[in-house]
C-alpha cells in the first residue's frame, strides 16, 4: 500500500453505520470507498462490549437493518432481545453477505483528519503512519464507543485483573469463586452484576447513583408471532419509523395525573410486567415532560424495588431519588434486584462513602478497605462527542473540532458542522440517535449523507457545508426541546455530566425521530436549505 491513497469517500467504523455506509456507497452508488476500523473485526459497539449479560434493549425484530428485504427474511433471531454474541453474529453475516470486508481496513485507528482547503478534500491519518485522502468523510465512530477513563487514583497499581465493560476481552472471563468488585450501576453495570453474581465467590457492588431499572421481558421468540411479523415486515418498519422510539409500541394514555389511582396502577402493572420500553413509552404520554406525572412512575418503580429486595436498607439504597424516571436512559434488567438477596453480594454506597483510591489488593473508601481478585469498571462512556474528539479533526482555517465544541457541540441537524465541509456525523450530537432505534436512525443518516453526495455529483458540485446561521438556529431549537423535557434534571451522559470538565449540554434531539425526519426531508426538498453547496476550489478557479 502506498503512503497516500485517494478515494471518493472514507468511512470510519465497521459497526451498523460503517457497514451500511460501505454497502450504500460502493454497491448502490458505485463510488470508491474505504473504511477504517480500530477493531480486528466488524461489530462496532457489539465487538467491544462483550461483558457478561450484554444485551440490546430494543427488540430483535426491530434492532436490525431494513434496507434489504432478503436480509430481513433470511436472518432468524432466537430471543426477543438479542444478546451481544447474536448481534455480533448478525453483523458478521451482513459483512459476509454483502462482501463488505474487502473495503475495510481493520486494526487501523484514525489519528488525524484535516481539511485541505486548497484541494477541497480530507487528509486522514491513521496509526499505521499512512495518510489517505477523500472528498468526503462519513463518521460511523459511534455514540458509545469511547469508555470513560477511570478517575480513581491507583488503578494501575492493582495487582489483580481489571476489566472495563466497554472494552471487554474477546475470551470469556471466569469469575468462579473469586472476590469481585464492580464499580458502576448504569446499564452495563446492571447487566454485568446480574451475571457475575451467579459466579463470584463474593461480589461487592460500588454504587454512586441508583437507577430506575425495570424488567426487560426477554425470552425465546415465539415462532408463530415471528412468522407473522416477518410476513408484514414492511408495514412493521413503517410503523416503527412513525414511532418516537423507532419501535411500534402500544400508544400511551394522555396523562398519569388525570386517571384514578387504581387505573394508574393497572396501567403500570401491565407495562412493567410486559417489559422493555413499554413502562416508559406505553403508559402515559406526559411522564417525560410533566414532573407530577413522572413522580407517579418513579414512586411505582421504587415500590417494585422494595417488593423485590429483601433487606429494606439495601432496597432503599437501590431506589433512585435524585432524578426523574427516564431522565437518564431507562435501564432494563432480568433478576438484577434479586442479585442483592444473595449471600455473596454486598452493596456499598459510595455517595456517602466515596472511593479514595484503588490499592494493590483492592480499594479503599473513606471508611473501609476491600480486597479483590478482580475489579470491573462499569463506569460508562464519553458519549456522543468523545469518539469525534478523539480523531484529531481539523476543519477550515485550522479550526480544531475540540475548540469549536469547547462549550458543547454545535451541529446542523446533528449530522454536519459549520467549518467542517463534507463531513457527515452519523447519529451525531443533537440528532435523535440514542433516543431512537439505532439501526433505523443510522439508515436515516446514511441515506441523508449519501443522497447529499449524489446530489453534488449530479450538479457538478463538490462541497457541502452547514451554514453558520442554520447551525446556530438548530442548536437553539435542540436546546429548547431539551428544556421542555425532564432530561436536564438529571446528571447523565445525555447531558455530558458524567465526564469531569465536559460542558453540560443536552447531546440528543428530544423532539422525536418522526419530527426530526420531517425536518430533514423539508431541508432536502428546499434544495438543501441551511447548507452552502459549491464546486471544489480548484474547479471554481479553472
Short mmCIF file of C-alpha atoms in Angstrom, two decimals:
data_model
loop_
_atom_site.label_atom_id
_atom_site.label_comp_id
_atom_site.label_asym_id
_atom_site.label_seq_id
_atom_site.Cartn_x
_atom_site.Cartn_y
_atom_site.Cartn_z
CA UNK A 1 0.00 0.00 0.00
CA UNK A 2 1.35 3.43 -0.90
CA UNK A 3 1.91 6.18 1.61
CA UNK A 4 -1.10 8.09 0.32
CA UNK A 5 -4.23 6.79 -1.33
CA UNK A 6 -7.16 8.71 -2.72
CA UNK A 7 -10.80 7.63 -2.55
CA UNK A 8 -14.18 9.20 -3.11
CA UNK A 9 -15.29 8.57 0.47
CA UNK A 10 -13.65 7.46 3.70
CA UNK A 11 -15.91 5.72 6.22
CA UNK A 12 -14.88 5.49 9.87
CA UNK A 13 -16.02 2.41 11.78
CA UNK A 14 -17.43 -1.00 10.88
CA UNK A 15 -20.47 -1.21 13.13
CA UNK A 16 -24.05 -0.73 11.97
CA UNK A 17 -23.21 2.70 10.48
CA UNK A 18 -19.96 1.76 8.79
CA UNK A 19 -21.25 -1.44 7.20
CA UNK A 20 -24.34 0.19 5.74
CA UNK A 21 -22.30 3.18 4.51
CA UNK A 22 -19.86 0.93 2.63
CA UNK A 23 -22.72 -1.03 1.06
CA UNK A 24 -24.63 2.08 0.05
CA UNK A 25 -21.65 3.99 -1.36
CA UNK A 26 -19.98 1.07 -3.13
CA UNK A 27 -22.79 -1.20 -4.23
CA UNK A 28 -25.61 1.26 -4.84
CA UNK A 29 -23.69 4.39 -5.91
CA UNK A 30 -20.58 2.86 -7.48
CA UNK A 31 -18.17 5.06 -5.52
CA UNK A 32 -14.62 4.27 -4.43
CA UNK A 33 -14.86 3.84 -0.66
CA UNK A 34 -12.53 2.64 2.07
CA UNK A 35 -13.34 2.19 5.75
CA UNK A 36 -11.07 2.27 8.80
CA UNK A 37 -11.91 0.16 11.85
CA UNK A 38 -9.84 0.13 15.04
CA UNK A 39 -11.03 -3.36 16.00
CA UNK A 40 -9.92 -6.62 14.41
CA UNK A 41 -13.45 -7.33 13.17
CA UNK A 42 -16.82 -5.80 12.39
CA UNK A 43 -19.45 -5.03 15.01
CA UNK A 44 -18.67 -1.62 16.47
CA UNK A 45 -20.05 -1.36 19.99
CA UNK A 46 -21.07 -5.04 19.79
CA UNK A 47 -17.45 -6.01 19.12
CA UNK A 48 -16.13 -4.29 22.25
CA UNK A 49 -18.99 -4.74 24.74
CA UNK A 50 -18.65 -8.48 25.42
CA UNK A 51 -19.17 -8.26 29.17
CA UNK A 52 -21.44 -10.87 30.83
CA UNK A 53 -25.10 -10.10 30.22
CA UNK A 54 -24.55 -7.55 27.41
CA UNK A 55 -27.88 -7.32 25.61
CA UNK A 56 -29.83 -4.91 23.43
CA UNK A 57 -32.83 -3.07 24.90
CA UNK A 58 -34.66 -2.85 21.56
CA UNK A 59 -36.50 -5.99 20.41
CA UNK A 60 -34.50 -8.04 17.90
CA UNK A 61 -37.16 -7.90 15.18
CA UNK A 62 -36.65 -4.11 15.13
CA UNK A 63 -32.95 -3.87 16.07
CA UNK A 64 -31.75 -4.77 12.58
CA UNK A 65 -31.33 -3.32 9.10
CA UNK A 66 -34.38 -2.58 7.00
CA UNK A 67 -32.61 -1.82 3.70
CA UNK A 68 -32.74 -5.39 2.36
CA UNK A 69 -35.93 -7.45 2.38
CA UNK A 70 -33.90 -10.57 1.60
CA UNK A 71 -31.70 -9.97 4.64
CA UNK A 72 -34.77 -9.41 6.83
CA UNK A 73 -36.30 -12.68 5.72
CA UNK A 74 -33.23 -14.92 5.85
CA UNK A 75 -31.97 -13.93 9.31
CA UNK A 76 -33.66 -15.52 12.33
CA UNK A 77 -33.32 -14.19 15.85
CA UNK A 78 -33.57 -16.61 18.77
CA UNK A 79 -34.50 -14.19 21.61
CA UNK A 80 -36.89 -11.26 21.89
CA UNK A 81 -33.96 -9.08 23.00
CA UNK A 82 -30.75 -10.29 21.40
CA UNK A 83 -27.58 -10.75 23.42
CA UNK A 84 -24.19 -9.43 22.28
CA UNK A 85 -22.99 -12.71 20.71
CA UNK A 86 -26.05 -12.98 18.48
CA UNK A 87 -25.92 -9.33 17.38
CA UNK A 88 -22.24 -9.75 16.53
CA UNK A 89 -23.10 -12.90 14.55
CA UNK A 90 -25.70 -10.88 12.67
CA UNK A 91 -23.28 -8.10 11.76
CA UNK A 92 -20.70 -10.67 10.64
CA UNK A 93 -23.40 -12.25 8.49
CA UNK A 94 -24.16 -8.84 6.93
CA UNK A 95 -20.46 -8.22 6.25
CA UNK A 96 -20.14 -11.62 4.56
CA UNK A 97 -23.43 -11.50 2.68
CA UNK A 98 -22.59 -8.15 1.05
CA UNK A 99 -18.83 -8.83 0.81
CA UNK A 100 -18.00 -5.69 2.78
CA UNK A 101 -14.70 -6.70 4.40
CA UNK A 102 -12.64 -6.10 1.26
CA UNK A 103 -13.27 -2.36 1.65
CA UNK A 104 -12.48 -2.25 5.38
CA UNK A 105 -9.01 -1.85 6.89
CA UNK A 106 -9.15 -3.49 10.32
CA UNK A 107 -6.80 -2.81 13.25
CA UNK A 108 -6.50 0.74 11.92
CA UNK A 109 -7.33 3.73 14.10
CA UNK A 110 -7.87 7.25 12.75
CA UNK A 111 -5.49 9.65 14.50
CA UNK A 112 -5.99 12.82 12.45
CA UNK A 113 -8.44 14.27 9.97
CA UNK A 114 -7.52 17.58 8.37
CA UNK A 115 -9.47 19.53 5.74
CA UNK A 116 -7.21 20.50 2.82
CA UNK A 117 -8.74 23.77 1.70
CA UNK A 118 -6.63 24.14 -1.41
CA UNK A 119 -7.62 20.74 -2.77
CA UNK A 120 -11.07 20.52 -1.13
CA UNK A 121 -10.62 17.12 0.42
CA UNK A 122 -9.91 15.47 3.75
CA UNK A 123 -6.47 14.12 4.71
CA UNK A 124 -6.98 11.25 7.12
CA UNK A 125 -4.02 9.95 9.13
CA UNK A 126 -4.05 6.51 10.72
CA UNK A 127 -1.96 4.83 13.40
CA UNK A 128 -0.03 2.84 10.80
CA UNK A 129 1.63 6.10 9.75
CA UNK A 130 -0.26 6.37 6.46
CA UNK A 131 -2.32 9.20 5.03
CA UNK A 132 -5.44 8.68 2.94
CA UNK A 133 -7.39 11.39 1.15
CA UNK A 134 -11.04 11.56 0.16
CA UNK A 135 -13.52 14.19 -0.92
CA UNK A 136 -15.97 13.08 1.77
CA UNK A 137 -15.79 11.50 5.22
CA UNK A 138 -18.66 9.63 6.86
CA UNK A 139 -18.05 9.07 10.56
CA UNK A 140 -19.67 5.95 11.95
CA UNK A 141 -17.46 6.13 15.03
CA UNK A 142 -20.47 5.59 17.26
CA UNK A 143 -22.10 7.29 20.22
CA UNK A 144 -20.96 4.91 22.97
CA UNK A 145 -17.55 3.79 21.76
CA UNK A 146 -15.08 5.66 23.99
CA UNK A 147 -15.15 4.29 27.56
CA UNK A 148 -14.77 6.88 30.28
CA UNK A 149 -11.22 6.95 31.63
CA UNK A 150 -11.05 5.59 35.20
CA UNK A 151 -10.79 8.57 37.54
CA UNK A 152 -9.77 6.56 40.60
CA UNK A 153 -6.15 7.00 41.65
CA UNK A 154 -4.14 3.79 41.85
CA UNK A 155 -5.96 1.71 39.21
CA UNK A 156 -2.62 0.97 37.56
CA UNK A 157 -1.28 -0.40 40.89
CA UNK A 158 -3.96 -3.08 41.32
CA UNK A 159 -2.30 -6.48 41.05
CA UNK A 160 -5.43 -8.45 40.21
CA UNK A 161 -7.33 -8.38 36.90
CA UNK A 162 -9.03 -5.14 35.79
CA UNK A 163 -11.79 -5.25 33.18
CA UNK A 164 -13.70 -2.36 31.55
CA UNK A 165 -17.21 -3.25 30.38
CA UNK A 166 -16.85 -1.11 27.24
CA UNK A 167 -13.59 -2.81 26.20
CA UNK A 168 -14.02 -6.42 27.31
CA UNK A 169 -11.62 -9.26 26.37
CA UNK A 170 -12.64 -11.46 23.45
CA UNK A 171 -12.27 -14.58 25.57
CA UNK A 172 -14.88 -15.22 28.32
CA UNK A 173 -13.80 -14.31 31.87
CA UNK A 174 -14.33 -16.89 34.62
CA UNK A 175 -15.31 -15.34 37.95
CA UNK A 176 -15.92 -18.66 39.71
CA UNK A 177 -15.06 -18.42 43.40
CA UNK A 178 -13.32 -15.04 43.01
CA UNK A 179 -13.65 -11.87 45.06
CA UNK A 180 -15.00 -9.34 42.57
CA UNK A 181 -15.59 -5.61 42.87
CA UNK A 182 -17.84 -3.85 40.34
CA UNK A 183 -17.83 -0.06 40.16
CA UNK A 184 -20.91 1.42 38.49
CA UNK A 185 -24.62 0.63 38.28
CA UNK A 186 -25.60 2.08 34.91
CA UNK A 187 -26.99 -0.14 32.15
CA UNK A 188 -23.71 -2.05 31.63
CA UNK A 189 -23.18 -2.48 35.35
CA UNK A 190 -26.74 -3.74 35.88
CA UNK A 191 -26.36 -6.36 33.17
CA UNK A 192 -22.88 -7.46 34.30
CA UNK A 193 -23.71 -7.55 38.03
CA UNK A 194 -26.70 -9.84 37.42
CA UNK A 195 -24.48 -12.43 35.72
CA UNK A 196 -21.28 -12.06 37.78
CA UNK A 197 -23.29 -12.55 41.00
CA UNK A 198 -24.09 -16.10 39.84
CA UNK A 199 -20.39 -17.00 39.57
CA UNK A 200 -18.37 -14.93 42.02
CA UNK A 201 -17.33 -16.20 45.41
CA UNK A 202 -18.12 -12.72 46.69
CA UNK A 203 -19.30 -9.67 44.74
CA UNK A 204 -19.09 -6.12 46.08
CA UNK A 205 -21.04 -3.51 44.11
CA UNK A 206 -19.96 0.12 44.46
CA UNK A 207 -22.90 2.37 43.61
CA UNK A 208 -22.87 6.15 43.45
CA UNK A 209 -26.29 6.67 41.87
CA UNK A 210 -29.06 4.04 41.73
CA UNK A 211 -31.00 3.56 38.51
CA UNK A 212 -34.68 3.22 37.66
CA UNK A 213 -34.27 -0.28 36.25
CA UNK A 214 -37.34 -2.21 35.10
CA UNK A 215 -37.76 -5.74 33.66
CA UNK A 216 -36.71 -6.27 30.05
CA UNK A 217 -39.17 -9.12 29.50
CA UNK A 218 -36.78 -11.24 27.47
CA UNK A 219 -37.42 -14.82 26.35
CA UNK A 220 -37.32 -17.07 23.30
CA UNK A 221 -39.01 -15.69 20.20
CA UNK A 222 -42.47 -17.15 19.59
CA UNK A 223 -42.15 -18.85 16.16
CA UNK A 224 -45.77 -18.17 15.15
CA UNK A 225 -45.59 -14.49 16.11
CA UNK A 226 -42.20 -14.18 14.39
CA UNK A 227 -43.57 -15.64 11.15
CA UNK A 228 -46.50 -13.24 11.29
CA UNK A 229 -44.14 -10.28 11.88
CA UNK A 230 -41.88 -11.30 9.01
CA UNK A 231 -44.88 -11.57 6.69
CA UNK A 232 -45.65 -7.90 7.30
CA UNK A 233 -42.12 -6.58 7.85
CA UNK A 234 -42.60 -3.59 5.51
CA UNK A 235 -45.67 -2.49 7.47
CA UNK A 236 -43.83 -3.02 10.77
CA UNK A 237 -40.93 -0.84 9.61
CA UNK A 238 -43.32 1.94 8.57
CA UNK A 239 -44.99 1.82 11.98
CA UNK A 240 -41.57 1.83 13.65
CA UNK A 241 -40.38 4.90 11.76
CA UNK A 242 -43.53 6.76 12.78
CA UNK A 243 -42.97 6.00 16.47
CA UNK A 244 -40.83 8.25 18.66
CA UNK A 245 -38.70 5.28 19.78
CA UNK A 246 -38.46 3.57 16.40
CA UNK A 247 -40.42 0.59 17.71
CA UNK A 248 -44.19 0.25 17.16
CA UNK A 249 -45.23 0.02 20.80
CA UNK A 250 -48.74 0.40 22.17
CA UNK A 251 -49.91 4.02 22.50
CA UNK A 252 -49.88 5.61 25.97
CA UNK A 253 -52.79 7.25 27.74
CA UNK A 254 -52.62 11.08 27.83
CA UNK A 255 -51.75 11.78 31.47
CA UNK A 256 -50.82 9.90 34.62
CA UNK A 257 -52.42 12.51 36.87
CA UNK A 258 -55.76 12.60 35.05
CA UNK A 259 -56.70 9.00 35.86
CA UNK A 260 -57.65 7.35 39.14
CA UNK A 261 -55.01 5.77 41.33
CA UNK A 262 -56.49 2.35 40.57
CA UNK A 263 -56.33 2.90 36.80
CA UNK A 264 -52.79 4.23 37.04
CA UNK A 265 -51.65 1.16 38.97
CA UNK A 266 -53.39 -1.13 36.50
CA UNK A 267 -51.52 0.52 33.59
CA UNK A 268 -48.15 0.45 35.36
CA UNK A 269 -48.62 -3.18 36.46
CA UNK A 270 -49.35 -4.26 32.90
CA UNK A 271 -46.49 -2.41 31.22
CA UNK A 272 -43.95 -3.21 33.95
CA UNK A 273 -44.71 -6.91 33.53
CA UNK A 274 -44.63 -6.76 29.71
CA UNK A 275 -41.14 -5.28 29.93
CA UNK A 276 -38.81 -3.17 27.83
CA UNK A 277 -39.64 0.42 26.88
CA UNK A 278 -43.36 -0.16 27.49
CA UNK A 279 -43.09 1.13 31.06
CA UNK A 280 -41.75 4.40 29.68
CA UNK A 281 -43.48 4.79 26.33
CA UNK A 282 -46.78 2.90 26.61
CA UNK A 283 -48.07 4.11 29.98
CA UNK A 284 -48.72 7.88 29.99
CA UNK A 285 -47.68 10.42 27.37
CA UNK A 286 -46.72 13.15 29.83
CA UNK A 287 -44.23 11.37 32.12
CA UNK A 288 -41.31 12.72 30.07
CA UNK A 289 -42.37 16.34 30.42
CA UNK A 290 -44.60 16.65 33.50
CA UNK A 291 -42.83 16.23 36.84
CA UNK A 292 -46.03 15.40 38.75
CA UNK A 293 -46.84 12.61 36.29
CA UNK A 294 -43.24 11.43 36.33
CA UNK A 295 -43.36 11.22 40.12
CA UNK A 296 -46.14 8.64 39.90
CA UNK A 297 -43.98 6.39 37.68
CA UNK A 298 -40.93 6.92 39.90
CA UNK A 299 -42.93 6.06 43.03
CA UNK A 300 -44.30 2.95 41.36
CA UNK A 301 -40.84 1.67 40.36
CA UNK A 302 -39.42 2.40 43.83
CA UNK A 303 -42.30 0.36 45.26
CA UNK A 304 -41.46 -2.57 43.00
CA UNK A 305 -37.79 -2.43 44.01
CA UNK A 306 -38.80 -2.60 47.68
CA UNK A 307 -41.00 -5.63 46.92
CA UNK A 308 -38.13 -7.45 45.25
CA UNK A 309 -35.20 -6.68 47.61
CA UNK A 310 -35.45 -8.42 50.99
CA UNK A 311 -33.25 -6.08 53.05
CA UNK A 312 -35.11 -2.75 53.46
CA UNK A 313 -31.84 -0.80 53.85
CA UNK A 314 -30.45 -2.25 50.61
CA UNK A 315 -33.75 -1.63 48.82
CA UNK A 316 -33.59 2.00 49.94
CA UNK A 317 -30.08 2.38 48.53
CA UNK A 318 -31.20 0.85 45.22
CA UNK A 319 -34.15 3.26 44.92
CA UNK A 320 -33.33 6.45 42.97
CA UNK A 321 -34.46 9.73 44.50
CA UNK A 322 -32.20 12.36 42.88
CA UNK A 323 -33.54 12.39 39.30
CA UNK A 324 -36.80 11.84 37.43
CA UNK A 325 -37.59 8.47 35.89
CA UNK A 326 -36.20 8.22 32.31
CA UNK A 327 -34.24 11.47 32.62
CA UNK A 328 -31.37 9.02 32.24
CA UNK A 329 -31.75 6.37 29.54
CA UNK A 330 -34.07 3.77 31.10
CA UNK A 331 -32.16 0.70 32.25
CA UNK A 332 -33.59 -2.79 31.88
CA UNK A 333 -32.87 -5.88 33.94
CA UNK A 334 -33.54 -9.55 34.34
CA UNK A 335 -33.12 -10.51 38.00
CA UNK A 336 -30.86 -7.57 38.92
CA UNK A 337 -32.60 -6.68 42.17
CA UNK A 338 -32.80 -10.32 43.25
CA UNK A 339 -28.99 -10.49 42.94
CA UNK A 340 -28.82 -8.36 46.10
CA UNK A 341 -30.76 -11.03 48.01
CA UNK A 342 -27.83 -13.42 47.55
CA UNK A 343 -25.48 -14.08 50.47
CA UNK A 344 -22.43 -13.46 48.26
CA UNK A 345 -23.45 -9.96 47.12
CA UNK A 346 -22.78 -6.73 49.04
CA UNK A 347 -23.79 -3.17 48.12
CA UNK A 348 -21.61 -0.17 49.03
CA UNK A 349 -22.97 3.38 48.75
CA UNK A 350 -20.08 5.49 47.51
CA UNK A 351 -22.08 8.69 47.61
CA UNK A 352 -21.88 8.65 51.41
CA UNK A 353 -18.65 6.65 51.50
CA UNK A 354 -16.59 7.71 48.45
CA UNK A 355 -13.83 5.66 46.87
CA UNK A 356 -10.50 7.21 47.80
CA UNK A 357 -8.15 5.04 45.78
CA UNK A 358 -7.51 1.66 44.26
CA UNK A 359 -4.77 -0.26 46.06
CA UNK A 360 -2.54 -3.16 45.04
CA UNK A 361 -5.04 -5.60 46.57
CA UNK A 362 -8.42 -3.85 46.24
CA UNK A 363 -9.72 -0.41 47.04
CA UNK A 364 -10.26 1.95 49.95
CA UNK A 365 -13.28 4.10 50.63
CA UNK A 366 -13.23 6.88 53.21
CA UNK A 367 -14.13 4.37 55.93
CA UNK A 368 -13.30 0.84 54.72
CA UNK A 369 -10.76 -1.30 52.91
CA UNK A 370 -11.78 -4.01 50.42
CA UNK A 371 -9.73 -6.80 48.88
CA UNK A 372 -10.44 -8.29 45.45
CA UNK A 373 -9.08 -10.68 42.88
CA UNK A 374 -10.90 -8.87 40.06
CA UNK A 375 -12.04 -5.28 39.54
CA UNK A 376 -14.72 -4.49 36.93
CA UNK A 377 -15.17 -0.88 35.83
CA UNK A 378 -18.71 -0.25 34.55
CA UNK A 379 -18.18 3.49 34.61
CA UNK A 380 -19.77 4.42 31.29
CA UNK A 381 -18.72 6.32 28.20
CA UNK A 382 -17.60 9.71 26.98
CA UNK A 383 -20.78 9.67 24.94
CA UNK A 384 -21.68 11.30 21.63
CA UNK A 385 -18.76 13.75 21.36
CA UNK A 386 -15.94 11.62 22.80
CA UNK A 387 -15.44 9.44 19.69
CA UNK A 388 -15.30 12.53 17.46
CA UNK A 389 -12.95 14.46 19.74
CA UNK A 390 -10.54 11.52 19.74
CA UNK A 391 -9.87 11.69 16.00
CA UNK A 392 -7.96 14.97 15.78
CA UNK A 393 -10.44 16.64 13.42
CA UNK A 394 -9.31 20.00 11.98
CA UNK A 395 -11.61 21.97 9.66
CA UNK A 396 -11.34 25.20 7.68
CA UNK A 397 -8.79 27.81 8.74
CA UNK A 398 -7.11 25.27 11.00
CA UNK A 399 -10.02 25.20 13.46
CA UNK A 400 -9.99 22.13 15.70
CA UNK A 401 -13.29 20.45 16.49
CA UNK A 402 -12.27 20.42 20.18
CA UNK A 403 -12.06 24.23 20.10
CA UNK A 404 -15.27 24.68 18.12
CA UNK A 405 -17.07 22.49 20.68
CA UNK A 406 -15.30 23.84 23.76
CA UNK A 407 -18.66 24.92 25.24
CA UNK A 408 -20.58 21.94 23.90
CA UNK A 409 -21.41 20.51 20.48
CA UNK A 410 -22.77 22.74 17.73
CA UNK A 411 -24.20 20.97 14.69
CA UNK A 412 -26.73 21.43 11.95
CA UNK A 413 -29.30 18.61 12.14
CA UNK A 414 -26.88 16.58 14.26
CA UNK A 415 -25.09 15.39 11.13
CA UNK A 416 -22.96 18.32 9.86
CA UNK A 417 -20.82 21.08 11.35
CA UNK A 418 -20.16 24.59 10.05
CA UNK A 419 -16.47 24.99 9.19
CA UNK A 420 -16.08 21.25 8.57
CA UNK A 421 -17.22 20.67 4.97
CA UNK A 422 -18.03 17.24 3.53
CA UNK A 423 -18.00 15.61 6.95
CA UNK A 424 -21.09 13.65 7.97
CA UNK A 425 -21.57 12.55 11.59
CA UNK A 426 -23.85 9.51 11.63
CA UNK A 427 -26.24 9.85 14.60
CA UNK A 428 -24.15 12.78 15.83
CA UNK A 429 -24.88 15.11 18.76
CA UNK A 430 -28.23 16.94 18.55
CA UNK A 431 -29.83 14.20 16.44
CA UNK A 432 -32.36 11.70 17.88
CA UNK A 433 -29.67 8.96 17.89
CA UNK A 434 -29.86 7.06 21.20
CA UNK A 435 -33.44 8.16 21.87
CA UNK A 436 -34.40 6.16 18.80
CA UNK A 437 -33.89 2.66 17.42
CA UNK A 438 -30.24 2.92 16.35
CA UNK A 439 -30.25 0.79 13.16
CA UNK A 440 -33.13 2.86 11.77
CA UNK A 441 -31.55 6.13 12.95
CA UNK A 442 -28.32 5.07 11.25
CA UNK A 443 -30.10 4.21 7.99
CA UNK A 444 -31.82 7.61 8.03
CA UNK A 445 -28.50 9.43 8.47
CA UNK A 446 -26.52 7.35 5.98
CA UNK A 447 -29.31 7.85 3.43
CA UNK A 448 -29.21 11.62 4.07
CA UNK A 449 -25.41 11.78 3.69
CA UNK A 450 -25.22 9.61 0.58
CA UNK A 451 -28.14 11.44 -1.06
CA UNK A 452 -26.28 14.73 -0.46
CA UNK A 453 -23.14 13.30 -2.10
CA UNK A 454 -25.22 12.06 -5.06
CA UNK A 455 -26.83 15.50 -5.38
CA UNK A 456 -23.43 17.19 -5.51
CA UNK A 457 -22.13 14.73 -8.09
CA UNK A 458 -25.18 15.21 -10.29
CA UNK A 459 -24.79 19.00 -10.24
CA UNK A 460 -21.01 19.23 -10.74
CA UNK A 461 -20.60 20.38 -7.16
CA UNK A 462 -18.10 19.03 -4.64
CA UNK A 463 -18.58 20.79 -1.29
CA UNK A 464 -21.47 20.82 1.16
CA UNK A 465 -21.15 22.81 4.37
CA UNK A 466 -23.63 23.78 7.06
CA UNK A 467 -24.37 27.48 7.17
CA UNK A 468 -23.38 29.20 10.43
CA UNK A 469 -26.82 30.73 10.96
CA UNK A 470 -28.61 27.45 10.24
CA UNK A 471 -26.34 25.71 12.72
CA UNK A 472 -26.99 28.34 15.38
CA UNK A 473 -30.76 28.03 14.87
CA UNK A 474 -30.59 24.22 15.10
CA UNK A 475 -28.61 24.32 18.34
CA UNK A 476 -31.16 26.73 19.83
CA UNK A 477 -34.04 24.54 18.68
CA UNK A 478 -32.42 21.38 20.10
CA UNK A 479 -31.77 23.13 23.43
CA UNK A 480 -35.36 24.41 23.58
CA UNK A 481 -36.70 20.88 23.00
CA UNK A 482 -34.42 19.53 25.73
CA UNK A 483 -35.61 22.21 28.14
CA UNK A 484 -39.21 21.12 27.57
CA UNK A 485 -38.31 17.65 28.84
CA UNK A 486 -37.07 16.42 32.21
CA UNK A 487 -33.64 15.42 30.79
CA UNK A 488 -31.81 18.47 32.22
CA UNK A 489 -32.94 17.49 35.75
CA UNK A 490 -30.52 14.54 35.79
CA UNK A 491 -26.75 14.41 35.69
CA UNK A 492 -26.29 11.86 32.93
CA UNK A 493 -24.31 11.16 29.80
CA UNK A 494 -27.29 12.58 27.89
CA UNK A 495 -26.16 15.93 29.34
CA UNK A 496 -22.42 15.22 29.30
CA UNK A 497 -22.45 15.36 33.10
CA UNK A 498 -20.62 12.07 33.64
CA UNK A 499 -17.27 13.36 32.33
CA UNK A 500 -15.33 15.78 34.55
CA UNK A 501 -14.90 19.12 32.77
CA UNK A 502 -17.24 18.26 29.89
CA UNK A 503 -19.67 21.11 29.10
CA UNK A 504 -23.19 20.43 30.33
CA UNK A 505 -25.40 20.43 27.26
CA UNK A 506 -28.07 18.06 26.05
CA UNK A 507 -26.40 15.80 23.49
CA UNK A 508 -29.56 14.40 21.87
CA UNK A 509 -32.52 15.80 19.97
CA UNK A 510 -35.61 15.35 22.12
CA UNK A 511 -38.20 16.41 19.53
CA UNK A 512 -38.71 12.85 18.34
CA UNK A 513 -37.44 10.97 15.30
CA UNK A 514 -40.61 11.38 13.15
CA UNK A 515 -40.46 15.17 13.64
CA UNK A 516 -36.72 15.17 13.00
CA UNK A 517 -37.08 13.13 9.81
CA UNK A 518 -39.77 15.53 8.52
CA UNK A 519 -37.43 18.48 9.14
CA UNK A 520 -34.61 16.75 7.23
CA UNK A 521 -36.98 15.98 4.34
CA UNK A 522 -38.02 19.65 4.20
CA UNK A 523 -34.36 20.73 4.14
CA UNK A 524 -33.64 18.48 1.16
CA UNK A 525 -36.86 19.43 -0.67
CA UNK A 526 -35.89 23.09 -0.36
CA UNK A 527 -32.60 22.44 -2.18
CA UNK A 528 -30.59 21.69 0.97
CA UNK A 529 -31.76 24.72 2.90
CA UNK A 530 -29.20 25.77 5.51
CA UNK A 531 -26.29 24.37 3.52
CA UNK A 532 -23.80 26.08 1.23
CA UNK A 533 -23.14 24.00 -1.90
CA UNK A 534 -20.19 24.83 -4.14
CA UNK A 535 -17.70 23.39 -6.63
CA UNK A 536 -14.25 22.38 -5.42
CA UNK A 537 -11.83 25.28 -5.16
CA UNK A 538 -9.65 24.02 -8.00
CA UNK A 539 -12.72 23.55 -10.22
CA UNK A 540 -14.05 27.01 -9.38
CA UNK A 541 -10.71 28.56 -10.34
CA UNK A 542 -10.34 26.60 -13.57
#
